[in-house]
């Protein structure tokens, strides 16, 4: 009886280990497949349309009617997957993943934005911050590169991208071209800009 009990325990233990290994293997495969899966375009039906009106409205207000508002939709997809209650370990919140300290910086010039908890104001603050960064790059890089530097700065901070430019210049790279600066900046920022451009069908 004792041997039979031990045998049953051994079999049960092996089954548990096999189950855990299978579970772990399945999780790894899901992660790998998600990495290998091509980025869905910004207009794909998978991405809901709940915030399109606000994204379009604030893109027009802070940039211009000529600006393709879908760039900010793509940015929101990368930031939060268009989830209104998304939060990060760094304290970023909402659709555009605004950090409260960043909002205070935005609020100095846009004090009519009351906060960042509601999606409409979160989106307004995010696009207002994009515009602030866009203007900071106005005299520093060509117009054709300005938006890429803006997006990178949204992710890594203006100073972070400026330091990458200094490293690029020291290495003999073109500090006015994002492709020349990107390799000298944070890897996260490179992927960030690339993902947004891929969503927009502009991976070049």
CSV table of C-alpha atoms in Angstrom, one decimal:
chain,number,residue,atom,x,y,z
A,1,UNK,CA,0.0,0.0,0.0
A,2,UNK,CA,2.8,2.4,0.9
A,3,UNK,CA,4.7,1.7,-2.4
A,4,UNK,CA,1.5,2.2,-4.3
A,5,UNK,CA,0.8,5.5,-2.6
A,6,UNK,CA,4.4,6.7,-3.3
A,7,UNK,CA,4.0,5.6,-6.9
A,8,UNK,CA,0.7,7.6,-7.2
A,9,UNK,CA,2.4,10.7,-5.6
A,10,UNK,CA,5.3,10.3,-8.1
A,11,UNK,CA,3.0,10.1,-11.0
A,12,UNK,CA,1.0,13.1,-9.8
A,13,UNK,CA,4.2,15.1,-9.3
A,14,UNK,CA,5.4,14.2,-12.9
A,15,UNK,CA,2.0,15.3,-14.3
A,16,UNK,CA,2.2,18.6,-12.4
A,17,UNK,CA,5.7,19.2,-13.8
A,18,UNK,CA,4.6,18.3,-17.3
A,19,UNK,CA,1.6,20.7,-17.0
A,20,UNK,CA,3.8,23.5,-15.8
A,21,UNK,CA,6.4,22.9,-18.6
A,22,UNK,CA,3.5,22.9,-21.2
A,23,UNK,CA,2.1,26.0,-19.7
A,24,UNK,CA,5.4,27.8,-19.8
A,25,UNK,CA,6.1,26.6,-23.4
A,26,UNK,CA,2.7,27.8,-24.5
A,27,UNK,CA,3.3,31.2,-23.0
A,28,UNK,CA,6.7,31.6,-24.7
A,29,UNK,CA,5.1,30.6,-28.0
A,30,UNK,CA,2.4,33.2,-27.6
A,31,UNK,CA,4.9,35.9,-26.9
A,32,UNK,CA,7.1,34.9,-29.9
A,33,UNK,CA,4.1,34.8,-32.2
A,34,UNK,CA,3.1,38.3,-31.0
A,35,UNK,CA,6.6,39.6,-31.8
A,36,UNK,CA,6.5,37.9,-35.2
A,37,UNK,CA,3.0,39.1,-36.1
A,38,UNK,CA,3.1,42.1,-38.4
A,39,UNK,CA,1.9,45.4,-36.9
A,40,UNK,CA,-1.7,45.9,-37.8
A,41,UNK,CA,-2.3,49.2,-39.8
A,42,UNK,CA,-3.6,52.2,-37.9
A,43,UNK,CA,-7.0,51.9,-39.7
A,44,UNK,CA,-7.4,48.2,-39.0
A,45,UNK,CA,-10.8,47.2,-37.5
A,46,UNK,CA,-9.0,45.8,-34.5
A,47,UNK,CA,-8.4,49.3,-33.2
A,48,UNK,CA,-11.6,50.8,-31.9
A,49,UNK,CA,-12.8,54.2,-33.0
A,50,UNK,CA,-13.9,55.5,-29.6
A,51,UNK,CA,-11.4,58.4,-29.6
A,52,UNK,CA,-11.2,59.3,-33.2
A,53,UNK,CA,-13.3,62.5,-32.8
A,54,UNK,CA,-11.0,63.8,-30.0
A,55,UNK,CA,-7.8,62.8,-31.8
A,56,UNK,CA,-9.0,64.5,-35.0
A,57,UNK,CA,-10.2,67.6,-33.1
A,58,UNK,CA,-7.0,68.2,-31.2
A,59,UNK,CA,-4.7,67.4,-34.1
A,60,UNK,CA,-6.5,70.1,-36.0
A,61,UNK,CA,-6.4,72.5,-33.0
A,62,UNK,CA,-2.7,72.1,-32.0
A,63,UNK,CA,-1.2,71.4,-35.5
A,64,UNK,CA,-3.3,72.1,-38.6
A,65,UNK,CA,-6.1,70.7,-40.7
A,66,UNK,CA,-3.4,69.6,-43.1
A,67,UNK,CA,-1.8,67.4,-40.5
A,68,UNK,CA,-2.8,63.7,-40.8
A,69,UNK,CA,-4.5,63.2,-37.4
A,70,UNK,CA,-3.9,59.4,-37.7
A,71,UNK,CA,-0.3,59.9,-36.7
A,72,UNK,CA,-1.7,60.7,-33.2
A,73,UNK,CA,-4.0,57.7,-33.4
A,74,UNK,CA,-0.9,55.5,-34.2
A,75,UNK,CA,0.9,57.1,-31.3
A,76,UNK,CA,-2.0,56.4,-28.9
A,77,UNK,CA,-2.0,52.7,-30.1
A,78,UNK,CA,1.7,52.4,-29.3
A,79,UNK,CA,1.3,54.3,-26.0
A,80,UNK,CA,-1.7,52.5,-24.6
A,81,UNK,CA,-3.4,50.3,-27.2
A,82,UNK,CA,-6.1,53.0,-27.1
A,83,UNK,CA,-7.0,51.9,-23.5
A,84,UNK,CA,-8.4,54.8,-21.4
A,85,UNK,CA,-7.4,53.3,-18.1
A,86,UNK,CA,-3.9,52.3,-19.1
A,87,UNK,CA,-1.1,53.0,-16.5
A,88,UNK,CA,2.6,52.4,-16.4
A,89,UNK,CA,5.2,51.7,-13.8
A,90,UNK,CA,6.5,55.2,-14.3
A,91,UNK,CA,3.1,56.7,-13.5
A,92,UNK,CA,2.0,57.5,-17.0
A,93,UNK,CA,-1.8,57.4,-17.4
A,94,UNK,CA,-4.5,57.2,-20.0
A,95,UNK,CA,-4.7,56.9,-23.8
A,96,UNK,CA,-1.6,59.1,-24.4
A,97,UNK,CA,0.3,57.9,-21.3
A,98,UNK,CA,0.9,61.3,-19.8
A,99,UNK,CA,3.1,61.5,-16.8
A,100,UNK,CA,1.7,63.9,-14.2
A,101,UNK,CA,4.9,66.0,-14.1
A,102,UNK,CA,4.8,66.3,-17.9
A,103,UNK,CA,1.2,67.4,-17.6
A,104,UNK,CA,2.2,70.2,-15.3
A,105,UNK,CA,4.7,71.3,-17.9
A,106,UNK,CA,1.9,71.3,-20.6
A,107,UNK,CA,-0.5,73.0,-18.2
A,108,UNK,CA,1.6,76.1,-18.0
A,109,UNK,CA,0.7,77.1,-21.5
A,110,UNK,CA,-2.6,75.1,-21.7
A,111,UNK,CA,-4.3,75.8,-18.4
A,112,UNK,CA,-7.8,75.2,-19.8
A,113,UNK,CA,-6.9,71.5,-19.9
A,114,UNK,CA,-8.2,70.5,-16.4
A,115,UNK,CA,-6.5,67.1,-16.0
A,116,UNK,CA,-5.5,63.9,-17.6
A,117,UNK,CA,-7.9,61.3,-16.1
A,118,UNK,CA,-10.6,61.8,-18.7
A,119,UNK,CA,-9.7,60.5,-22.2
A,120,UNK,CA,-10.6,63.8,-24.0
A,121,UNK,CA,-8.3,65.8,-21.8
A,122,UNK,CA,-5.6,63.2,-21.8
A,123,UNK,CA,-5.6,63.2,-25.6
A,124,UNK,CA,-5.6,67.0,-25.6
A,125,UNK,CA,-2.6,67.1,-23.2
A,126,UNK,CA,-0.7,64.5,-25.3
A,127,UNK,CA,-1.1,66.3,-28.6
A,128,UNK,CA,-0.4,69.7,-27.0
A,129,UNK,CA,2.8,68.2,-25.7
A,130,UNK,CA,3.6,66.9,-29.2
A,131,UNK,CA,3.1,70.4,-30.5
A,132,UNK,CA,5.4,71.8,-27.8
A,133,UNK,CA,8.1,69.4,-28.7
A,134,UNK,CA,7.5,70.0,-32.4
A,135,UNK,CA,8.2,73.7,-31.9
A,136,UNK,CA,11.3,73.0,-29.9
A,137,UNK,CA,12.8,71.1,-32.9
A,138,UNK,CA,11.8,73.8,-35.4
A,139,UNK,CA,15.1,75.5,-35.6
A,140,UNK,CA,17.2,72.4,-34.9
A,141,UNK,CA,16.3,69.9,-37.6
A,142,UNK,CA,14.8,70.1,-41.2
A,143,UNK,CA,11.0,70.1,-41.5
A,144,UNK,CA,11.1,66.6,-43.1
A,145,UNK,CA,12.7,65.2,-39.9
A,146,UNK,CA,10.8,67.3,-37.3
A,147,UNK,CA,8.0,64.9,-36.6
A,148,UNK,CA,10.3,61.9,-36.0
A,149,UNK,CA,12.3,63.9,-33.5
A,150,UNK,CA,9.0,65.0,-31.9
A,151,UNK,CA,7.8,61.4,-31.5
A,152,UNK,CA,11.2,60.3,-30.2
A,153,UNK,CA,11.2,63.1,-27.7
A,154,UNK,CA,7.7,62.2,-26.5
A,155,UNK,CA,9.2,58.8,-25.5
A,156,UNK,CA,12.7,59.7,-24.4
A,157,UNK,CA,12.3,63.4,-23.5
A,158,UNK,CA,13.7,66.3,-25.4
A,159,UNK,CA,17.0,66.2,-23.4
A,160,UNK,CA,17.4,62.5,-24.0
A,161,UNK,CA,17.1,62.9,-27.8
A,162,UNK,CA,19.4,66.0,-27.7
A,163,UNK,CA,22.1,63.9,-26.0
A,164,UNK,CA,21.7,61.3,-28.7
A,165,UNK,CA,22.2,64.0,-31.3
A,166,UNK,CA,25.5,65.0,-29.5
A,167,UNK,CA,26.7,61.4,-29.6
A,168,UNK,CA,25.7,61.1,-33.3
A,169,UNK,CA,27.6,64.3,-34.1
A,170,UNK,CA,30.7,63.0,-32.2
A,171,UNK,CA,30.5,59.7,-34.1
A,172,UNK,CA,30.3,61.6,-37.5
A,173,UNK,CA,26.7,60.8,-38.1
A,174,UNK,CA,24.2,63.4,-39.4
A,175,UNK,CA,22.7,64.9,-36.3
A,176,UNK,CA,19.8,66.4,-38.3
A,177,UNK,CA,18.6,63.1,-39.6
A,178,UNK,CA,16.6,60.8,-37.3
A,179,UNK,CA,18.1,57.6,-39.0
A,180,UNK,CA,21.6,58.9,-38.1
A,181,UNK,CA,20.6,59.8,-34.5
A,182,UNK,CA,18.4,56.9,-33.7
A,183,UNK,CA,21.2,54.4,-33.2
A,184,UNK,CA,22.8,56.7,-30.6
A,185,UNK,CA,19.6,57.0,-28.6
A,186,UNK,CA,17.6,54.7,-26.3
A,187,UNK,CA,16.6,51.4,-28.0
A,188,UNK,CA,13.1,51.9,-26.7
A,189,UNK,CA,12.8,55.2,-28.6
A,190,UNK,CA,14.0,53.6,-31.9
A,191,UNK,CA,11.3,51.0,-31.6
A,192,UNK,CA,8.7,53.6,-30.6
A,193,UNK,CA,9.2,55.7,-33.7
A,194,UNK,CA,9.5,52.7,-35.9
A,195,UNK,CA,6.2,51.2,-34.6
A,196,UNK,CA,4.3,54.4,-35.2
A,197,UNK,CA,5.7,54.7,-38.7
A,198,UNK,CA,4.9,51.0,-39.4
A,199,UNK,CA,1.3,51.5,-38.2
A,200,UNK,CA,1.1,54.4,-40.7
A,201,UNK,CA,2.5,52.3,-43.5
A,202,UNK,CA,5.7,54.4,-43.5
A,203,UNK,CA,8.5,52.1,-42.2
A,204,UNK,CA,11.2,53.7,-44.3
